[in-house]
Coordinates of C-alpha atoms in Angstrom, one line a residue:
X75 CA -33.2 7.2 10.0
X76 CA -33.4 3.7 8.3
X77 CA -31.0 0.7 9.5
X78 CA -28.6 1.5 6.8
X79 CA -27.8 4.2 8.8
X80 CA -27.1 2.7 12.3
X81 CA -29.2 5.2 13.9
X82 CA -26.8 8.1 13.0
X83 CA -28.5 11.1 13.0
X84 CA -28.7 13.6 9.8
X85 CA -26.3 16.2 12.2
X86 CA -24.0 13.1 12.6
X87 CA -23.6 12.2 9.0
X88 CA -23.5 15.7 7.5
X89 CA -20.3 16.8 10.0
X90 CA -18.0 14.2 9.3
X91 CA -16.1 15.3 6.1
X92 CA -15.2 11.3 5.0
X93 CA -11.8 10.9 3.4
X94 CA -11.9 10.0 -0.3
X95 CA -15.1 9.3 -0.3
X96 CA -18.2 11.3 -2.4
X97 CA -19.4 12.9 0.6
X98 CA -22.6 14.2 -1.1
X99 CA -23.8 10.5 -2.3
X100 CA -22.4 8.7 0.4
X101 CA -24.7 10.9 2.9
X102 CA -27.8 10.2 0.6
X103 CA -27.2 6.4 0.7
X104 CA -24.8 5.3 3.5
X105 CA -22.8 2.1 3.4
X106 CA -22.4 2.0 7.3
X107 CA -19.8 -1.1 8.9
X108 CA -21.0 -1.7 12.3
X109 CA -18.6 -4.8 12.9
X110 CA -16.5 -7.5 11.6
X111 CA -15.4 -10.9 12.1
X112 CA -12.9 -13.1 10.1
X113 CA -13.5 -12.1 6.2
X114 CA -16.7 -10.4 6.8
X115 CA -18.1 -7.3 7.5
X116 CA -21.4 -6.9 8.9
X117 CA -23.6 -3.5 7.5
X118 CA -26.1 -1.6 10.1
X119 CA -28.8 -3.2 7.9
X120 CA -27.4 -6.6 9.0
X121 CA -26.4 -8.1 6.1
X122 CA -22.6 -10.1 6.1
X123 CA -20.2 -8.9 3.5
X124 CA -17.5 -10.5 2.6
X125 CA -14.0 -7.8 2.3
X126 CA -12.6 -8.3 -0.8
X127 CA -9.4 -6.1 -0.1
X128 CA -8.9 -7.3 3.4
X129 CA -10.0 -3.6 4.6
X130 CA -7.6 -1.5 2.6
X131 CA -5.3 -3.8 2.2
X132 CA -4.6 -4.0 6.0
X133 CA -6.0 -7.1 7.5
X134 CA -4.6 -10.1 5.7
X135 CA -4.7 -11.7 9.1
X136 CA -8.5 -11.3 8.8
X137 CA -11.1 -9.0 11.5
X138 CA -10.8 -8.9 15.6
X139 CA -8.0 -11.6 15.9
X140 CA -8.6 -12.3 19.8
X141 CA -4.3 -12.5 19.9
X142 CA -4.2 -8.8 18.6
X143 CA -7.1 -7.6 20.9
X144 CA -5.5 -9.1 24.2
X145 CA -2.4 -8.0 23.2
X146 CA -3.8 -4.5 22.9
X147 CA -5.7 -5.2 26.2
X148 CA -3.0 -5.8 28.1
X149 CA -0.5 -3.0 26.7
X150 CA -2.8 -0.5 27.3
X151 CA -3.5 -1.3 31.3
X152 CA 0.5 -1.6 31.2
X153 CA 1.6 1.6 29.3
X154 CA -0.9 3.4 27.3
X155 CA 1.3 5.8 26.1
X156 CA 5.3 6.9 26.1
X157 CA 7.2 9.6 24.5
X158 CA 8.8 8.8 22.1
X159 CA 11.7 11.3 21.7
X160 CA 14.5 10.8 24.0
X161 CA 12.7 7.9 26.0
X162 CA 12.1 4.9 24.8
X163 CA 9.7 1.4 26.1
X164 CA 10.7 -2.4 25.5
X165 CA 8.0 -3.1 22.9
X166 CA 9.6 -0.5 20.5
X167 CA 12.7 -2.2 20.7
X168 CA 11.7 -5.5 20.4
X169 CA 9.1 -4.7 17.3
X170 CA 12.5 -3.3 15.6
X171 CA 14.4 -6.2 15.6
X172 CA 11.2 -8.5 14.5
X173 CA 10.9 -6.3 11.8
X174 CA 14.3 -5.7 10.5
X175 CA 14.4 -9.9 10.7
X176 CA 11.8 -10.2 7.8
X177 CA 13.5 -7.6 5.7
X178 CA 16.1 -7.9 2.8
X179 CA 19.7 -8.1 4.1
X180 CA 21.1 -5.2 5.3
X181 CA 17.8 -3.1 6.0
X182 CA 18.1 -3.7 9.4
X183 CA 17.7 0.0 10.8
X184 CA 13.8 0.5 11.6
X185 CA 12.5 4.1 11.9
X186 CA 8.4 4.3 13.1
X187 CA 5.9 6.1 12.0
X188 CA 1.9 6.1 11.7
X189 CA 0.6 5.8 8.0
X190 CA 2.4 4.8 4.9
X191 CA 2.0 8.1 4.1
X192 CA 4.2 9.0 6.7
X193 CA 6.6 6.2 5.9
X194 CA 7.3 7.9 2.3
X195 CA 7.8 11.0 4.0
X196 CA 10.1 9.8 6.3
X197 CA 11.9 8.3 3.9
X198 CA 12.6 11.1 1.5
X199 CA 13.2 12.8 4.3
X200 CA 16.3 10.7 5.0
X201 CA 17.3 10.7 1.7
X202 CA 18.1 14.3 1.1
X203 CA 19.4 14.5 4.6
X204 CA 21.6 11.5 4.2
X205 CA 23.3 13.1 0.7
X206 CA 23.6 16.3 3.4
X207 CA 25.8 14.4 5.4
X208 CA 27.4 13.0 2.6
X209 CA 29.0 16.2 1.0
X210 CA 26.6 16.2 -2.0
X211 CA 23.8 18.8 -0.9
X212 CA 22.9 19.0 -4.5
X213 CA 20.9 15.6 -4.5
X214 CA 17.4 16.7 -3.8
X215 CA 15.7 15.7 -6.7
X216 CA 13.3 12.6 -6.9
X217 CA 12.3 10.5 -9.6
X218 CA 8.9 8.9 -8.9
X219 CA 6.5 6.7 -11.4
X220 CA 3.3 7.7 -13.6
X221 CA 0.8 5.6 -11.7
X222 CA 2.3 5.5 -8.6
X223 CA 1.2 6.3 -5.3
X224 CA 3.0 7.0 -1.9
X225 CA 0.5 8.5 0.4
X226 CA -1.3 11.9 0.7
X227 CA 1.6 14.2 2.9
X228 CA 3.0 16.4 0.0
X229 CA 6.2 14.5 -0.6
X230 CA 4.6 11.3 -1.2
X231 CA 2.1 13.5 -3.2
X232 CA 4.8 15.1 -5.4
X233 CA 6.5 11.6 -6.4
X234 CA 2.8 10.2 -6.8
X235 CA 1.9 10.2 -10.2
X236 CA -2.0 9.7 -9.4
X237 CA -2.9 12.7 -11.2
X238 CA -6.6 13.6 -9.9
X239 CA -4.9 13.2 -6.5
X240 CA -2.2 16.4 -7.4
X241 CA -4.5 18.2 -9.5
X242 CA -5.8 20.5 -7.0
X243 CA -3.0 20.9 -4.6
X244 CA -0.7 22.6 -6.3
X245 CA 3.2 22.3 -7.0
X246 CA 5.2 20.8 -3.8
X247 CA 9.0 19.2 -3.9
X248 CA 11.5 18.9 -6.7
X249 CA 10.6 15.7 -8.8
X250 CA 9.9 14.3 -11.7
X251 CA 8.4 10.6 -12.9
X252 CA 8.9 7.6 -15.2
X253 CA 5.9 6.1 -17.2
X254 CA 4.1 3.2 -15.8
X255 CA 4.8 -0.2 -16.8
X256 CA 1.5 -0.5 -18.6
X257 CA 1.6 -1.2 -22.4
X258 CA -1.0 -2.5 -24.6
X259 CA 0.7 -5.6 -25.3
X260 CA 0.3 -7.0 -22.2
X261 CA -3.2 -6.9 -21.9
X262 CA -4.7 -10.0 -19.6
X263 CA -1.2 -11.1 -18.6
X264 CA -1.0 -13.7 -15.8
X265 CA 1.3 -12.1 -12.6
X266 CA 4.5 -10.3 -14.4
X267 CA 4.3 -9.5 -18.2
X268 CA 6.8 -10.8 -20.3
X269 CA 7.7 -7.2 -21.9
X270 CA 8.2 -4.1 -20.6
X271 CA 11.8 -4.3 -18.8
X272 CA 13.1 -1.7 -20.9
X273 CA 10.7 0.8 -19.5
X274 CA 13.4 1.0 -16.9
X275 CA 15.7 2.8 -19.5
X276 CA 13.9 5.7 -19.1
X277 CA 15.7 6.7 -16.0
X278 CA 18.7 7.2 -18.5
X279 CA 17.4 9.4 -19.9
X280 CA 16.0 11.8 -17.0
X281 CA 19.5 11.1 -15.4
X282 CA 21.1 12.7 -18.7
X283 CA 18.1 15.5 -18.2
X284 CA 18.4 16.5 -14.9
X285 CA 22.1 15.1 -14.1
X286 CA 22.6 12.3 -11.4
X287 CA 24.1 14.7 -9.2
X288 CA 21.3 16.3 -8.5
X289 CA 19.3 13.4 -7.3
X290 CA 18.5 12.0 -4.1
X291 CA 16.3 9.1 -4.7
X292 CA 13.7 6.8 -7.2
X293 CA 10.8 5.3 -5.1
X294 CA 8.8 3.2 -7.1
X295 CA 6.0 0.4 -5.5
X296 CA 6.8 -3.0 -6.9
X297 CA 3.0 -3.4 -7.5
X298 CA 1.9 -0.3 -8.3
X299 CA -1.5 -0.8 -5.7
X300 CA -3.4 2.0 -5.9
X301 CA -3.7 2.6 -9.6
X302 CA -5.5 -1.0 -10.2
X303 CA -2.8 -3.5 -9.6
X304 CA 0.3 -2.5 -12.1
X305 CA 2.9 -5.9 -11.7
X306 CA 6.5 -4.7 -13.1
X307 CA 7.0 -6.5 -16.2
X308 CA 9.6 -9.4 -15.8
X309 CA 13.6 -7.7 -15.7
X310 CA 12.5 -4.2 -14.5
X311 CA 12.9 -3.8 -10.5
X312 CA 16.6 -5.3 -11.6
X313 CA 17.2 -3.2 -14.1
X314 CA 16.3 0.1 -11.8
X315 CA 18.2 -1.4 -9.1
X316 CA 21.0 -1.5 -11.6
X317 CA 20.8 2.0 -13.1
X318 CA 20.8 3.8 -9.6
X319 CA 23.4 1.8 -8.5
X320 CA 25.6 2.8 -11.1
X321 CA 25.0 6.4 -10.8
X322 CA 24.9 6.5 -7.0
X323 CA 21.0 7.1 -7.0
X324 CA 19.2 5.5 -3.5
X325 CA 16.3 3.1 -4.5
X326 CA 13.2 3.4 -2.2
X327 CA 10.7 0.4 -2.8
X328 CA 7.4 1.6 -1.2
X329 CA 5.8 -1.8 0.3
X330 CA 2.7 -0.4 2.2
X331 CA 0.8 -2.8 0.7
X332 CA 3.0 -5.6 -0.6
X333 CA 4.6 -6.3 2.5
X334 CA 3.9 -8.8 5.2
X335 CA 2.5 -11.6 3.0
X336 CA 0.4 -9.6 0.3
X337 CA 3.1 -11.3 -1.8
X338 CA 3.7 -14.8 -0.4
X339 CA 7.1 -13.3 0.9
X340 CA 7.5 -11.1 4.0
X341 CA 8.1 -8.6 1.0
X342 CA 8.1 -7.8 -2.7
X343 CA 11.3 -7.4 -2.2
X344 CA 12.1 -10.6 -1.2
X345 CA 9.5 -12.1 -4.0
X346 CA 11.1 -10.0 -7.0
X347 CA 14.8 -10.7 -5.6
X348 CA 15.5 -7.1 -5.9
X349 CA 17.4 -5.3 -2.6
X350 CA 15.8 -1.5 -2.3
X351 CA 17.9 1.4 -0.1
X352 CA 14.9 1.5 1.8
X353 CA 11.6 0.4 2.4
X354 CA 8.1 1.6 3.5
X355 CA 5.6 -0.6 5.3
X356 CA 2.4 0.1 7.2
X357 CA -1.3 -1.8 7.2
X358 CA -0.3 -5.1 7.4
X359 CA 2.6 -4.5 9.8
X360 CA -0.6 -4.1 12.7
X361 CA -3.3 -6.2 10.6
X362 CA -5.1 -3.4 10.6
X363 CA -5.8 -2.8 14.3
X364 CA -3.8 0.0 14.8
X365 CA -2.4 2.9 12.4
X366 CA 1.6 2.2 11.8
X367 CA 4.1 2.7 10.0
X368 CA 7.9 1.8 9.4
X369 CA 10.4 2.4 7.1
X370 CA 13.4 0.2 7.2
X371 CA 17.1 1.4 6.1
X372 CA 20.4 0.2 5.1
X373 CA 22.8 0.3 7.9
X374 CA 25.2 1.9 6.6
X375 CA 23.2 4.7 5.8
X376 CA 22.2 4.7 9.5
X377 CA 25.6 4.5 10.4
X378 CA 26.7 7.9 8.6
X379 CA 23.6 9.9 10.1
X380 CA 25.7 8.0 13.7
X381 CA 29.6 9.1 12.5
X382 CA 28.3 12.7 11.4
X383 CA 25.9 13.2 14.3
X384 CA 28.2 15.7 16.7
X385 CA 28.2 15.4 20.4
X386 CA 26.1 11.8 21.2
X387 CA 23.3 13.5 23.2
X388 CA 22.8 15.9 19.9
X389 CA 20.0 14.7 17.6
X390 CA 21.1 12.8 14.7
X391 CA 17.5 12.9 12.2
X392 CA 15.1 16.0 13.6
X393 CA 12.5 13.8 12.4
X394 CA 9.4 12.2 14.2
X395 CA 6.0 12.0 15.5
X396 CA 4.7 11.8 19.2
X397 CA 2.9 8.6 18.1
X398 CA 6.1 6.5 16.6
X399 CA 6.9 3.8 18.2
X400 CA 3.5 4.4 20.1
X401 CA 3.0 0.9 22.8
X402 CA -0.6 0.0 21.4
X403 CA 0.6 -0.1 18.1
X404 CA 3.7 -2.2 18.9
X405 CA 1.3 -4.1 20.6
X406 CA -0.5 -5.3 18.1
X407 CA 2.1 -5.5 15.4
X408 CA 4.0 -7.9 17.5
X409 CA 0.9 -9.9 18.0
X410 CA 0.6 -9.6 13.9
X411 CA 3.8 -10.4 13.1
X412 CA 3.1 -14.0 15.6
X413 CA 0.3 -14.7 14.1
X414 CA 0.9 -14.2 10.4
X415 CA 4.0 -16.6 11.5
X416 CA 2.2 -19.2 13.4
X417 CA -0.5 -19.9 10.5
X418 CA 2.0 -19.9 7.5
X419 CA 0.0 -17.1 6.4
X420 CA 2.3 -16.0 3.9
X421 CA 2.3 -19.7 2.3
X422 CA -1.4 -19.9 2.7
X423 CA -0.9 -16.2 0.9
X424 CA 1.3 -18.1 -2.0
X425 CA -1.7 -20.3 -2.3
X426 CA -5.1 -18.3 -2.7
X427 CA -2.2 -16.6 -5.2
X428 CA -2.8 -19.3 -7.8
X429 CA -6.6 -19.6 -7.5
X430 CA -7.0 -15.6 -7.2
X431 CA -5.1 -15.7 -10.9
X432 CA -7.5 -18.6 -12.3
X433 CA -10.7 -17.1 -11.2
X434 CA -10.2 -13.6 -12.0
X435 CA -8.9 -14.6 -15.5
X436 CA -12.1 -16.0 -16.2
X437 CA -14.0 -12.8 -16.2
X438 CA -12.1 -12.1 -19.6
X439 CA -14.6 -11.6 -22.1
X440 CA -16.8 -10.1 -20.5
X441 CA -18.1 -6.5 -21.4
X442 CA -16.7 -3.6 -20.6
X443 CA -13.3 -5.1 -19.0
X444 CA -10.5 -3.8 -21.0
X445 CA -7.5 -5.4 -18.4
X446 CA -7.1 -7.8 -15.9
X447 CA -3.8 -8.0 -14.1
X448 CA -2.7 -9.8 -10.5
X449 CA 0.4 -10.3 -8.6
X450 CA 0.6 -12.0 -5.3
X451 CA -2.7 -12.3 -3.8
X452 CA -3.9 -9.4 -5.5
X453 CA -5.7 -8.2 -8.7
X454 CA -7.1 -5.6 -10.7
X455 CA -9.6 -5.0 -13.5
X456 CA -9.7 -1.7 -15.6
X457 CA -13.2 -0.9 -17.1
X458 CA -14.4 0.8 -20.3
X459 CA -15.0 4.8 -19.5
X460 CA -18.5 5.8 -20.3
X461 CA -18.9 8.2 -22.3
X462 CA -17.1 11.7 -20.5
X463 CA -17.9 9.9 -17.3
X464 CA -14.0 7.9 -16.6
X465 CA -15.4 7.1 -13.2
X466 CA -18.8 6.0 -13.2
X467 CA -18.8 2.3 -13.8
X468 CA -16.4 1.4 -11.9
X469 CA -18.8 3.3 -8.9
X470 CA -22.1 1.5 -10.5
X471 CA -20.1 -2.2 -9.9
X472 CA -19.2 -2.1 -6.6
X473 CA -22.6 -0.6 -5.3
X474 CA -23.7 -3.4 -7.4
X475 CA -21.3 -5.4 -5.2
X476 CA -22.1 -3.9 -1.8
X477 CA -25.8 -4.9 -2.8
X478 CA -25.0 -8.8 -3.6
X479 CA -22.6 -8.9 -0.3
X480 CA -19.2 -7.8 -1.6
X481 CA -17.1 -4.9 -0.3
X482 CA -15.0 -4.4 -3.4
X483 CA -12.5 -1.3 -3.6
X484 CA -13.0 1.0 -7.3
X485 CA -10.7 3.4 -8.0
X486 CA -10.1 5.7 -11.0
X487 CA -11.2 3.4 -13.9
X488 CA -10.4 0.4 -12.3
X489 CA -11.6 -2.6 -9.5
X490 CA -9.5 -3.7 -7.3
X491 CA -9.4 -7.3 -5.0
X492 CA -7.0 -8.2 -2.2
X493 CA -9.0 -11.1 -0.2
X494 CA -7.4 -11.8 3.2
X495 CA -4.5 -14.9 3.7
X496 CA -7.4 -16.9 5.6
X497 CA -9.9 -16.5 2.9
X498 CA -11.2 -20.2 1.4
X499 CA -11.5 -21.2 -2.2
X500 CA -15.4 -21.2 -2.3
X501 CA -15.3 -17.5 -1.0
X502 CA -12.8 -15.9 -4.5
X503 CA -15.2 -18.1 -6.3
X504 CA -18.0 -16.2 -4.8
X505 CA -16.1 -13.1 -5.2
X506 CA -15.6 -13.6 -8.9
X507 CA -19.0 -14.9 -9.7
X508 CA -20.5 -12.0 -8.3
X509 CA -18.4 -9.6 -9.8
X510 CA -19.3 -11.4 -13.6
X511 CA -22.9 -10.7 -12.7
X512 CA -22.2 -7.1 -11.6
X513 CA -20.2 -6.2 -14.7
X514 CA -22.7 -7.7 -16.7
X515 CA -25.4 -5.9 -15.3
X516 CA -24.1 -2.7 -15.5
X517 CA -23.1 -3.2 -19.1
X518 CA -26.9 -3.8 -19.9
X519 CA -27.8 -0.9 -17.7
X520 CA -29.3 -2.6 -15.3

């Protein structure tokens, strides 16, 4: 085998079915991380690249902080592992109430789970349970967004609106979806468009369709991530926050990847001034180092599940996994959480914000770009389709990448870039010049 494939064998590469991922090209020409440091990656041919979306957009922090790794250490010669239903350790605890600290007021109930997948799930799953214990058993409907994506479990998958990502599974729970927030009009618009908040109106009119009492919950990212970087135009969280309030509809903000700094703020939330029902987090929540997940919740909602729960050793929520709460993973979120507080990360966040926005702004004009967007320190590109192939350019650009240094993520017919808070100046410059010469390259078919 060559260096590019750190010595894994043919057997080795063939019987590891890779998650989103095109097994069959990825196997011919392997893009193999072997370790990181900082902002970079290091590939088994030996060459540095610098991550562009801070992993998946898990490791603002940037790679193998030493005060994540000996917190790690030392939990795990401490207490590897404790169940977590009907026992509890200290480091559960105390994560909770660090957590619920950096939330919105009122969302100081934390519930812990493993993914942000699982973090959706969990909290649909306390939606329709909570209008259970509030007389209305009707409300089991959910109203997601076009565009939007809330993991790969099959609730989060039914109030997705990724369409290649449903396609082949099949039908799963009751819901139905907004449009996304993209219009022509705002084409190359710096952080929030100016038009748009009246896309928010359209859960009027699936409220008159389906009837308010029969649903439980909208979820909705406030930067739509996934999809290429979709900002809600200026007016529309408020305006959904409005409309579910007055029809007593619970608002679920899915932050897996704009909380924790991604934004500036400890949330997008907190950076839109709009106060969900709940809220998923994950990936930056542990930097990366470990997988986990919370979702935090209003108290009083906690506080019916509590008055409506029976005897007190009965279980309130049947809902869980053996890994929530697990002590590695607290571990290193607590250790997160320090750092990312220590380092004014989420200033230093604010910061790169501004020069992310110049830089990326200056690839328009350039062939084949149709949109640039960003929010926060984040932003996307979409490109031209060629012709019946939707998704090949954005592929031939980030190999392009890989092969000038660059870890950049592509998805659907967009490009994606989330550089880490510690990232310098001189590096999104690098990031952005590279990408120019990419785009341009592949436009010329080179």
């Amino acid at each position: 085998m060559n260096d590019k494939s750190a010595g894994l064998s043919k057997s080795q590469l063939d019987t590891y079915w890779m998650p989103f991922t095109g097994n069959r090209q990825f196997k011919r020409d392997p893009r193999i991380i072997t370790s990181a440091d900082g902002c970079y990656y290091r590939s088994a041919d030996g060459r540095p690249i610098f991550d562009s979306l801070s992993g998946l957009w898990t490791c603002g922090a940037g790679h193998n902080r030493p005060e994540i790794i000996d917190s790690i250490t030392r939990q795990a010669a401490l207490l590897d592992y404790a169940p977590a239903f009907q026992y509890g350790h200290p480091g559960a605890f105390q994560l909770a109430e660090r957590v619920s600290q950096m939330m919105p007021m009122g969302l100081n109930r934390i519930f812990f789970t493993n993914s942000g997948s699982e973090s959706a799930e969990t909290s649909l799953k306390i939606a329709r349970a909570y209008w259970q214990k509030m007389g209305a058993p009707g409300k089991t409907k959910f109203i997601g967004r076009a565009k939007g994506y809330h993991g790969v479990n099959f609730g989060g998958l039914s109030v997705g609106g990724i369409s290649a990502n449903r396609a082949i599974f099949g039908s799963s729970i009751d819901s139905d979806h907004l449009r996304h927030t993209l219009l022509p009009h705002n084409r190359f618009a710096k952080g929030q468009p100016e038009q748009g908040s009246f896309l928010a109106d359209e859960l009027l009119e699936l409220i008159k369709l389906h009837g308010s009492e029969n649903i439980a919950a909208v979820i909705v990212e406030p930067v739509a991530g996934s999809a290429g970087v979709l900002p809600p135009p200026k007016g529309y969280l408020h305006r959904l926050r409005e409309i579910c309030t007055q029809y007593d509809i619970l608002l679920i903000f899915d932050e897996v990847i704009t909380a924790f700094g991604r934004m500036g703020k400890a949330t997008g939330a907190e950076f839109f001034g709009v106060t969900p029902d709940m809220l998923n987090t994950a990936k930056q929540l542990t930097n990366g180092a470990v997988p986990m997940g919370a979702v935090a919740v209003r108290q009083d909602i906690y506080e019916i599940f509590m008055e409506n729960g029976g005897p007190q050793y009965q279980l309130e929520l049947p809902h869980g996994y053996t890994y929530s709460g697990h002590p590695l993973a607290c571990a290193a979120a607590l250790a997160t959480l320090d750092i990312l507080k220590k380092e004014n990360l989420f200033e230093r966040s604010a910061e790169l914000a501004h020069i992310l926005e110049d830089h990326i702004h200056q690839l328009n004009g350039l062939p084949l770009i149709e949109d640039i967007r960003n929010c926060g320190l984040a932003a996307g590109l979409t490109i031209e389709s060629a012709p019946d192939e939707p998704l090949l350019r954005p592929y031939l650009i980030a190999m392009k990448m890989w092969e000038k240094g660059f870890y950049i993520r592509y998805g659907g017919d967009t490009l994606q870039i989330g550089v880490p808070f510690i990232a310098q100046a001189e590096e999104i410059d690098g990031v952005i010049n590279a990408l120019a010469e990419s785009i341009t390259e592949v436009a010329n078919g080179q």
